[in-house]
PDB file of C-alpha atoms in Angstrom:
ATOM      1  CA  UNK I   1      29.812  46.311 -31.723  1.00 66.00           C
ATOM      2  CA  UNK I   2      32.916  45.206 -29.977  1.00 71.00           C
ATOM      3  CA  UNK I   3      36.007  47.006 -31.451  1.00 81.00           C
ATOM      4  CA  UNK I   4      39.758  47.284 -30.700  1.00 89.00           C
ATOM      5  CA  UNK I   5      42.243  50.212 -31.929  1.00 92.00           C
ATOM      6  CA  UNK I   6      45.475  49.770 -32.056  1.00 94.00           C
ATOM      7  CA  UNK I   7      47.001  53.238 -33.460  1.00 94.00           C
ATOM      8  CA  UNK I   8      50.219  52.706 -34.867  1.00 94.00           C
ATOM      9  CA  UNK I   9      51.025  49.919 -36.986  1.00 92.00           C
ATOM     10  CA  UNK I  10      54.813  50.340 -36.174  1.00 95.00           C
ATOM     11  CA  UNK I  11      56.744  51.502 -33.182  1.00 97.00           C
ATOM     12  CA  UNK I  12      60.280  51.971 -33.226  1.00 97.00           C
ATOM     13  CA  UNK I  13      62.442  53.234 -30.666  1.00 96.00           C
ATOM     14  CA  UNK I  14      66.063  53.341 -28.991  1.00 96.00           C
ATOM     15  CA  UNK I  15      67.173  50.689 -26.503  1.00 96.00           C
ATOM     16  CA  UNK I  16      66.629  51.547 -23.258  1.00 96.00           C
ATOM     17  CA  UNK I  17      64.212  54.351 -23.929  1.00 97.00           C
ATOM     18  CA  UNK I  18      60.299  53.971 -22.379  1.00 97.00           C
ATOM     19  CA  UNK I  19      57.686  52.338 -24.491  1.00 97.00           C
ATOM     20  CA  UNK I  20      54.315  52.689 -24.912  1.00 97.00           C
ATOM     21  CA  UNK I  21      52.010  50.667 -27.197  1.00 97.00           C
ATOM     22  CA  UNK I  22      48.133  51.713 -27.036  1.00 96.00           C
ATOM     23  CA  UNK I  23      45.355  50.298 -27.137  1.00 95.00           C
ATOM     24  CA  UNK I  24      41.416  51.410 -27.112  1.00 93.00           C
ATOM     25  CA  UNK I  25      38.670  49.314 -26.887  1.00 89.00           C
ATOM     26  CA  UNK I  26      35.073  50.150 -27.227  1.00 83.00           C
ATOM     27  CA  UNK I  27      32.801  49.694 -24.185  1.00 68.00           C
ATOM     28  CA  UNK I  28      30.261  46.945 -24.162  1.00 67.00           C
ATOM     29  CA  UNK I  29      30.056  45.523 -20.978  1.00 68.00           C
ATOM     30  CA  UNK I  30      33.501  45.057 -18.859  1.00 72.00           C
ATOM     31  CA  UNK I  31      35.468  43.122 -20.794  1.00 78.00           C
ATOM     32  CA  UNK I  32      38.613  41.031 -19.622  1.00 84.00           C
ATOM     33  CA  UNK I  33      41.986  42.431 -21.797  1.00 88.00           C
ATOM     34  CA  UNK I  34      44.900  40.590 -22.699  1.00 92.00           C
ATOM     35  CA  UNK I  35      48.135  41.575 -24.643  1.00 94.00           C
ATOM     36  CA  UNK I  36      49.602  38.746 -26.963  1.00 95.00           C
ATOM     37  CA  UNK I  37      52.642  39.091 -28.255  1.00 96.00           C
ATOM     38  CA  UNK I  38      54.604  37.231 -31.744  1.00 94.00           C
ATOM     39  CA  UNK I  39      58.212  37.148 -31.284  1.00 95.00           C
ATOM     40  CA  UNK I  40      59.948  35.956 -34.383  1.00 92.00           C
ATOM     41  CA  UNK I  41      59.748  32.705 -35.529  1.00 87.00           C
ATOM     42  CA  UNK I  42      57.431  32.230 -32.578  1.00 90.00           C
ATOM     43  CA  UNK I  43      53.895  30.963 -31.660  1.00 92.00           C
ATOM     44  CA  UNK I  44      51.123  33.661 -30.594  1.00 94.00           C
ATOM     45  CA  UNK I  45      51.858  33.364 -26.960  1.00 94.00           C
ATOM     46  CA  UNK I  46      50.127  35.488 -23.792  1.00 92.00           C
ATOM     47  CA  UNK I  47      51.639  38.305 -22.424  1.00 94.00           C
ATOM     48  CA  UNK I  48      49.885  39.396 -19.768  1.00 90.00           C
ATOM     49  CA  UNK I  49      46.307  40.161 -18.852  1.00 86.00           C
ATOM     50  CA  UNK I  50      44.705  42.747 -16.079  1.00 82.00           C
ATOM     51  CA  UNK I  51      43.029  40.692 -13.961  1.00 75.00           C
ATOM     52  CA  UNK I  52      46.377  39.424 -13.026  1.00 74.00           C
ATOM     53  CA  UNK I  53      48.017  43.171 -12.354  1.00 74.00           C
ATOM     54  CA  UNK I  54      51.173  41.522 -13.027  1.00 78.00           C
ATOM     55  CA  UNK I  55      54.325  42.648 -14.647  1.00 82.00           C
ATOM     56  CA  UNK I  56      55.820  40.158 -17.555  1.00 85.00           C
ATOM     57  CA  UNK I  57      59.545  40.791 -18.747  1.00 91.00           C
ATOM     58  CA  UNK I  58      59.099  44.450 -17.360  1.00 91.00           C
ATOM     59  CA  UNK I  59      56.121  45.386 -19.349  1.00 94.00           C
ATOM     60  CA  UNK I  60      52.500  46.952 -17.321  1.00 92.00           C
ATOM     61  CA  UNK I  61      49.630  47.427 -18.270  1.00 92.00           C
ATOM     62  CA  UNK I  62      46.641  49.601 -16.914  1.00 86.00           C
ATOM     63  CA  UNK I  63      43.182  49.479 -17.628  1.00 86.00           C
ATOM     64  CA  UNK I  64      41.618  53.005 -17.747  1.00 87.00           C
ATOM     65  CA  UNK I  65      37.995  52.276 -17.953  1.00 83.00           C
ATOM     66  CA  UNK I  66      37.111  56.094 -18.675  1.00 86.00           C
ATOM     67  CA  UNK I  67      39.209  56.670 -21.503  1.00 86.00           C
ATOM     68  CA  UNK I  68      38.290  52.786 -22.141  1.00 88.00           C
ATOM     69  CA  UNK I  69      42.155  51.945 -22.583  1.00 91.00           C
ATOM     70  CA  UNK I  70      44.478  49.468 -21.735  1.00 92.00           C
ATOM     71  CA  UNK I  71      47.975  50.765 -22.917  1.00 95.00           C
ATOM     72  CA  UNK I  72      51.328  48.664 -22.593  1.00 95.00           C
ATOM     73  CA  UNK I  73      54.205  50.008 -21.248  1.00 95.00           C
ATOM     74  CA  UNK I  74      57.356  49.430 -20.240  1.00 96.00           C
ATOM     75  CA  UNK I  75      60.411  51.348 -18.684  1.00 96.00           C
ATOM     76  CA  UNK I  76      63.677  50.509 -20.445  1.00 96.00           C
ATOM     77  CA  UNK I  77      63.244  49.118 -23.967  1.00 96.00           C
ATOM     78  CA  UNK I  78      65.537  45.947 -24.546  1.00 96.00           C
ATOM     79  CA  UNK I  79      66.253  44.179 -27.861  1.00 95.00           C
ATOM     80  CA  UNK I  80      64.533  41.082 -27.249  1.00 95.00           C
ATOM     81  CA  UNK I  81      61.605  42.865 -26.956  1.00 97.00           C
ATOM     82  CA  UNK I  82      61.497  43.757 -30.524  1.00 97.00           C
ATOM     83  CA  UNK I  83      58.249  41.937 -32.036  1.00 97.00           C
ATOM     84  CA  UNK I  84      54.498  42.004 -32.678  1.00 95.00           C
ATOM     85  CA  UNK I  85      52.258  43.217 -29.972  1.00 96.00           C
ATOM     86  CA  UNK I  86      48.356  42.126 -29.874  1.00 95.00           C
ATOM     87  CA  UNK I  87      45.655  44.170 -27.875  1.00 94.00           C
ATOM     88  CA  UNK I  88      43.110  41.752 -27.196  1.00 91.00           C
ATOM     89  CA  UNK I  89      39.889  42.311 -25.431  1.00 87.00           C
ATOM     90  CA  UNK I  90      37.605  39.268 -24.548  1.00 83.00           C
ATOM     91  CA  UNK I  91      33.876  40.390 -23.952  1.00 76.00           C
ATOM     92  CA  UNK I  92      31.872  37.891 -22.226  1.00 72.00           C
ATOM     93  CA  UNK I  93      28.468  38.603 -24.319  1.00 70.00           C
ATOM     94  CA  UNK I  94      29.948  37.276 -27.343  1.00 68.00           C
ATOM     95  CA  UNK I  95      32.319  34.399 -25.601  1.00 70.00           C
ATOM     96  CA  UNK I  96      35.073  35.621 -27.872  1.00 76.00           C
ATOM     97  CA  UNK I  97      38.480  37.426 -28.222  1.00 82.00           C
ATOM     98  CA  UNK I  98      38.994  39.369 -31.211  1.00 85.00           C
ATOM     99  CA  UNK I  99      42.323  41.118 -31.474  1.00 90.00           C
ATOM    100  CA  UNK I 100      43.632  44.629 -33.221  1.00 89.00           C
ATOM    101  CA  UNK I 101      45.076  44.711 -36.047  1.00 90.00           C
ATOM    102  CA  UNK I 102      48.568  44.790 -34.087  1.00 93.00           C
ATOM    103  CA  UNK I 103      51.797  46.925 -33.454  1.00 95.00           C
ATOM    104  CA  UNK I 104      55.225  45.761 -34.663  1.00 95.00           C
ATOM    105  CA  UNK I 105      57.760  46.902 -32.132  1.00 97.00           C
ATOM    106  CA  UNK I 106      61.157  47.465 -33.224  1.00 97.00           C
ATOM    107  CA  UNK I 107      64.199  48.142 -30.683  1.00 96.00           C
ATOM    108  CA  UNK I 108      67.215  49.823 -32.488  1.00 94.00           C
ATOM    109  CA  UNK I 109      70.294  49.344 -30.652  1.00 91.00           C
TER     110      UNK I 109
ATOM    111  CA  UNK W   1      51.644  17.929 -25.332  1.00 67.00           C
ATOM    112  CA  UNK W   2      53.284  19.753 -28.522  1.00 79.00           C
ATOM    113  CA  UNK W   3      50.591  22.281 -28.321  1.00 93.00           C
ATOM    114  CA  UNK W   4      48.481  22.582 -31.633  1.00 97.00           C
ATOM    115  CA  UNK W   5      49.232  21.474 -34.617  1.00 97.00           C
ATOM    116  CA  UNK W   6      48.554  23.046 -37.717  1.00 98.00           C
ATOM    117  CA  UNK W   7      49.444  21.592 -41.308  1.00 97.00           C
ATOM    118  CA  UNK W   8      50.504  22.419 -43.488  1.00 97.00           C
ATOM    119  CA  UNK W   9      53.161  24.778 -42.804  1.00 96.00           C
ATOM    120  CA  UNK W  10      52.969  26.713 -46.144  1.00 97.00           C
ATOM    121  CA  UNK W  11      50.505  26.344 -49.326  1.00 97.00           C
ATOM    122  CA  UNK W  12      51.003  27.618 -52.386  1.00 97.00           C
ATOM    123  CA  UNK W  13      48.512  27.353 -55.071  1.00 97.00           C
ATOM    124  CA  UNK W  14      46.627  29.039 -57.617  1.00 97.00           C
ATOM    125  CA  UNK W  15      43.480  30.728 -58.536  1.00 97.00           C
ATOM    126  CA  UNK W  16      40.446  28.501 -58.329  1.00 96.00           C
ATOM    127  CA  UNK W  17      41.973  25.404 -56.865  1.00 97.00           C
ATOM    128  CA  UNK W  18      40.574  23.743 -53.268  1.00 97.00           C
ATOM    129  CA  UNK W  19      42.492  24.702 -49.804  1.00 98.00           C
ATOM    130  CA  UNK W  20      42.016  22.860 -46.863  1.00 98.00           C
ATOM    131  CA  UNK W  21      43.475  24.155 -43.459  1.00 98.00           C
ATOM    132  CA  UNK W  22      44.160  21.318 -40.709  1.00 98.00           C
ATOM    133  CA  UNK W  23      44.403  21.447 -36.982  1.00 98.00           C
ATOM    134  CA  UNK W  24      44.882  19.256 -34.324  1.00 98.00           C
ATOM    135  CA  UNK W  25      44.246  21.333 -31.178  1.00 97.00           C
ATOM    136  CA  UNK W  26      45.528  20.664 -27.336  1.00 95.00           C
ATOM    137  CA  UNK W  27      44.307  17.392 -26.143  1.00 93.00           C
ATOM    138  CA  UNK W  28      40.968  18.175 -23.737  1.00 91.00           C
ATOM    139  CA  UNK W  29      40.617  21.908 -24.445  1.00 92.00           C
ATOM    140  CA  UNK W  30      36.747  22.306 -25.898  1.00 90.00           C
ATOM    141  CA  UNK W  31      37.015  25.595 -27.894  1.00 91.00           C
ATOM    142  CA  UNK W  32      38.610  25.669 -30.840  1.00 94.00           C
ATOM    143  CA  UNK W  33      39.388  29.163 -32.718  1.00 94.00           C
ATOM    144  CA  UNK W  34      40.118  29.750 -36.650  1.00 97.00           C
ATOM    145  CA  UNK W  35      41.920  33.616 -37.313  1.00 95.00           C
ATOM    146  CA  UNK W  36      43.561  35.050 -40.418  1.00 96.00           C
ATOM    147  CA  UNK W  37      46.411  37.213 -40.222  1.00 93.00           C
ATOM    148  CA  UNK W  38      47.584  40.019 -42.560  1.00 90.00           C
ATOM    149  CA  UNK W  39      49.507  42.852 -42.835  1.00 84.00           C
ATOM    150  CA  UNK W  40      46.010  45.408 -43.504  1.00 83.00           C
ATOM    151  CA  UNK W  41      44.015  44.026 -41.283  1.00 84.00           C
ATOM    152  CA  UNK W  42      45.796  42.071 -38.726  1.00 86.00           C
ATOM    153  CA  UNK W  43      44.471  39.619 -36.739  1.00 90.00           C
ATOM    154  CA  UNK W  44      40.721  38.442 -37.715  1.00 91.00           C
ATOM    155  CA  UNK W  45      38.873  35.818 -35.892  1.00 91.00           C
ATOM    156  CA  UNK W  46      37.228  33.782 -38.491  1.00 95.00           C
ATOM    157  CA  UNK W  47      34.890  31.260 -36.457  1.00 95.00           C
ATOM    158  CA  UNK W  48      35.014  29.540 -33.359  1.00 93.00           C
ATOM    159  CA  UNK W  49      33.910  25.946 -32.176  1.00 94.00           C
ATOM    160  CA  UNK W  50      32.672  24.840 -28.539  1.00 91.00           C
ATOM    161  CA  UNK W  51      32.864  21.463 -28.214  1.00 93.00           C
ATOM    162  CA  UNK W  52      32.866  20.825 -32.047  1.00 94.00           C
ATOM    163  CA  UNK W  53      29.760  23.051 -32.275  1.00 95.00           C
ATOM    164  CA  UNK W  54      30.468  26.348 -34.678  1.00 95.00           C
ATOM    165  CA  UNK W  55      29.375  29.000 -32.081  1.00 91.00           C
ATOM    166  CA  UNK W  56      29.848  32.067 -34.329  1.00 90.00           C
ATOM    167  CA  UNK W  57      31.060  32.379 -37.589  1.00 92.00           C
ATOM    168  CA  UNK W  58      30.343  35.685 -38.209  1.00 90.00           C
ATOM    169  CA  UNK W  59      33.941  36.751 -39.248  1.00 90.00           C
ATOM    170  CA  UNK W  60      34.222  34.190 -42.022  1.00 94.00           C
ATOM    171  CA  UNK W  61      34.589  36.428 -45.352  1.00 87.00           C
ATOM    172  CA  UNK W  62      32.441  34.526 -47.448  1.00 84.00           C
ATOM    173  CA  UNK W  63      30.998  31.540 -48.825  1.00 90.00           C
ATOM    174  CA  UNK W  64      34.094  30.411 -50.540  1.00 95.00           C
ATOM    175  CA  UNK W  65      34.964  29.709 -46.958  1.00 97.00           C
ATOM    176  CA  UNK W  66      33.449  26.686 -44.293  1.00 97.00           C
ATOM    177  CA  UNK W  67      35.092  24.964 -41.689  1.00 97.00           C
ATOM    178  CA  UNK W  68      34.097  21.789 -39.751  1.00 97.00           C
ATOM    179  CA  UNK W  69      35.253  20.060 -36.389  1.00 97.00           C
ATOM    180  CA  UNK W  70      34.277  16.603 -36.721  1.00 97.00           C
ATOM    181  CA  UNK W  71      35.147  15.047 -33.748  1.00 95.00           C
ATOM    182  CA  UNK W  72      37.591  17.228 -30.565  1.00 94.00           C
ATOM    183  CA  UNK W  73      40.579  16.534 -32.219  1.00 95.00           C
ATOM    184  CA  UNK W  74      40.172  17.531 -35.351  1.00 96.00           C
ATOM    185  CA  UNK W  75      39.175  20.677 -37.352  1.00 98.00           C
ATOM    186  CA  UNK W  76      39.439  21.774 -41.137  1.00 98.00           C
ATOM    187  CA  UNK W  77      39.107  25.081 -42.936  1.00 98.00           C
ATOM    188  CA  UNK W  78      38.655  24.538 -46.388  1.00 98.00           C
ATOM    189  CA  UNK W  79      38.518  27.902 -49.404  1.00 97.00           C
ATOM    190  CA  UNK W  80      37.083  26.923 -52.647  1.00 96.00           C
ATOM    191  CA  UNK W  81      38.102  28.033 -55.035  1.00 96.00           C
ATOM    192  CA  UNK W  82      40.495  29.839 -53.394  1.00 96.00           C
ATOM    193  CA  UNK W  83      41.702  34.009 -54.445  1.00 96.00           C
ATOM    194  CA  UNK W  84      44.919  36.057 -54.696  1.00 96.00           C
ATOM    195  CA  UNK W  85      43.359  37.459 -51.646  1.00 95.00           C
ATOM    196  CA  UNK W  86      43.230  34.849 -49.304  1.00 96.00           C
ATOM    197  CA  UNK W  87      46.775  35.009 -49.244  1.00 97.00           C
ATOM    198  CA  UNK W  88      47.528  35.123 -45.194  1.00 97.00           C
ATOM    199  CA  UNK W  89      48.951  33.597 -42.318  1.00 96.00           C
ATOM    200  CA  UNK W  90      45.678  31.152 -41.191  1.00 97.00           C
ATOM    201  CA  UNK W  91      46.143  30.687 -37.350  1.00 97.00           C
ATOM    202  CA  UNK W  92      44.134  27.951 -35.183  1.00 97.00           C
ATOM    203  CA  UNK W  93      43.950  28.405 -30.836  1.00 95.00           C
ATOM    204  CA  UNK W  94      42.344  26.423 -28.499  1.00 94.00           C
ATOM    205  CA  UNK W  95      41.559  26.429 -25.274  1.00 90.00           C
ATOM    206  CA  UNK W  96      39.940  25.175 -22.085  1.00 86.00           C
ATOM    207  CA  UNK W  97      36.805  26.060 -19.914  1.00 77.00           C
ATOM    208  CA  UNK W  98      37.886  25.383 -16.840  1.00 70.00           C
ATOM    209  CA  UNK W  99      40.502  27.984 -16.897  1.00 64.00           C
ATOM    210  CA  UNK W 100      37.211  29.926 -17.444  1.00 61.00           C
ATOM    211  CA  UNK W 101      35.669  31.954 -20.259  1.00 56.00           C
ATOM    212  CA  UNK W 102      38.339  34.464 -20.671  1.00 62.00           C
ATOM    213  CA  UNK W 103      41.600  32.216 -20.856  1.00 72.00           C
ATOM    214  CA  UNK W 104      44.643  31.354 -22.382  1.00 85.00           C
ATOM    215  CA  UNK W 105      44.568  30.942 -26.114  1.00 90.00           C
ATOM    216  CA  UNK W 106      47.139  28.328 -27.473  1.00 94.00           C
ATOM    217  CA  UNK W 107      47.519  29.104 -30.863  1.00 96.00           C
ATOM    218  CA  UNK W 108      49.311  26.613 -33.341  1.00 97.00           C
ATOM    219  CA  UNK W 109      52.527  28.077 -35.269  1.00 95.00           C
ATOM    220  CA  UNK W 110      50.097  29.029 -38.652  1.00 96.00           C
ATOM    221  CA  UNK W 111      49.457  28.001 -42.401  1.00 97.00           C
ATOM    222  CA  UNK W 112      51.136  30.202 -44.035  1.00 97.00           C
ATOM    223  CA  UNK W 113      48.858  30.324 -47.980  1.00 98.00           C
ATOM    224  CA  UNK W 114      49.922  32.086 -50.808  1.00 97.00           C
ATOM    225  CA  UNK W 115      47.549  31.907 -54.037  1.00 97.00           C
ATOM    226  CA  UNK W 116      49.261  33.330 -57.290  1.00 96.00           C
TER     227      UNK W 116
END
């Protein structure tokens, strides 16, 4: 069964400090991950995704296919960045995205 | 385009009565997505259409629940008779083949339903 973890349901840290949101996914195939994101107010938008190895507003993200992760991170925390984060693995067998259950990142100032 | 639209905004209602869901997703995209959103359990993807056929609708929680896509611009998700815990955020995406299997979701700003 295709499965997504998303350890903590809330993430709060300083401004300016590192962040790191996880994410775990459980192997079936090679699926294609994507982090969402819900700023308030907002629509479900895309962050980013790996195929693209890109880096959106400052936040990475590395797929580690042996510890089957795909954790986001980003150097220097700002404000704006404060919101709801998404894992969101899309496996091919079952044409379908399904998403954790989500972390709610709050930046104190 | 204004992306998808989702109405209404926010439902309230009580125990037993009919709820119907409505979305209007991005003109020439051929899948068509229905999740729920709460606090416990996040985000759940309740069934998805490809080209107004329900491909899986595995997630959907029970048969107090159906949804239909009658024609590519249109799609419903109706509860009857609805529960105190159906109360979520009710979230519609679409999106489009040719940016290939795994792309883009659009999702629509979400019905927000409360039943008391």
């Amino acid at each position: 069964a295709q499965r997504v973890t998303q350890p903590e349901k809330l993430l709060s840290v300083f401004k300016g400090a590192p962040v790191e949101l996880k994410c775990n996914y459980s192997y079936s195939g090679s699926p294609e991950l994507f982090w969402y994101v819900q700023y308030s107010r907002q629509r479900l938008q895309l962050l980013l995704r790996h195929i693209s190895r890109e880096s959106i507003k400052g936040f990475t993200a590395d797929l580690n296919k042996g510890e089957t992760s795909f954790h986001l991170k980003k150097p220097f925390a700002q404000e704006e960045d404060s919101a709801m984060y998404y894992c969101a693995p899309w496996y091919s067998s079952a044409s379908k995205i399904i998403f954790g259950s989500g972390t709610r990142l709050s930046i104190r100032p | 385009d204004a992306g998808v639209i989702q109405s209404p905004r926010h439902e309230v209602t009580e125990m037993g009565q009919e709820v119907t869901l409505r979305c209007k997703p991005i003109s020439g995209h051929d899948y068509l997505f229905w999740y729920r959103q709460t606090m416990m359990r996040g985000l759940e993807l309740l069934i998805y259409f490809n080209n107004n056929v329900p491909i899986d609708d595995s997630g959907m929680p029970e048969d107090r629940f159906s949804a239909k896509m009658p024609n590519a611009s249109f799609s419903t998700l109706k509860i009857q008779p609805s529960e105190p815990r159906d109360s979520a955020v009710y979230f519609c995406a679409s999106k489009s083949r040719i940016q290939g299997i795994s792309g883009e979701l659009f999702f629509g700003e979400g019905s927000r339903l409360t039943v008391l």
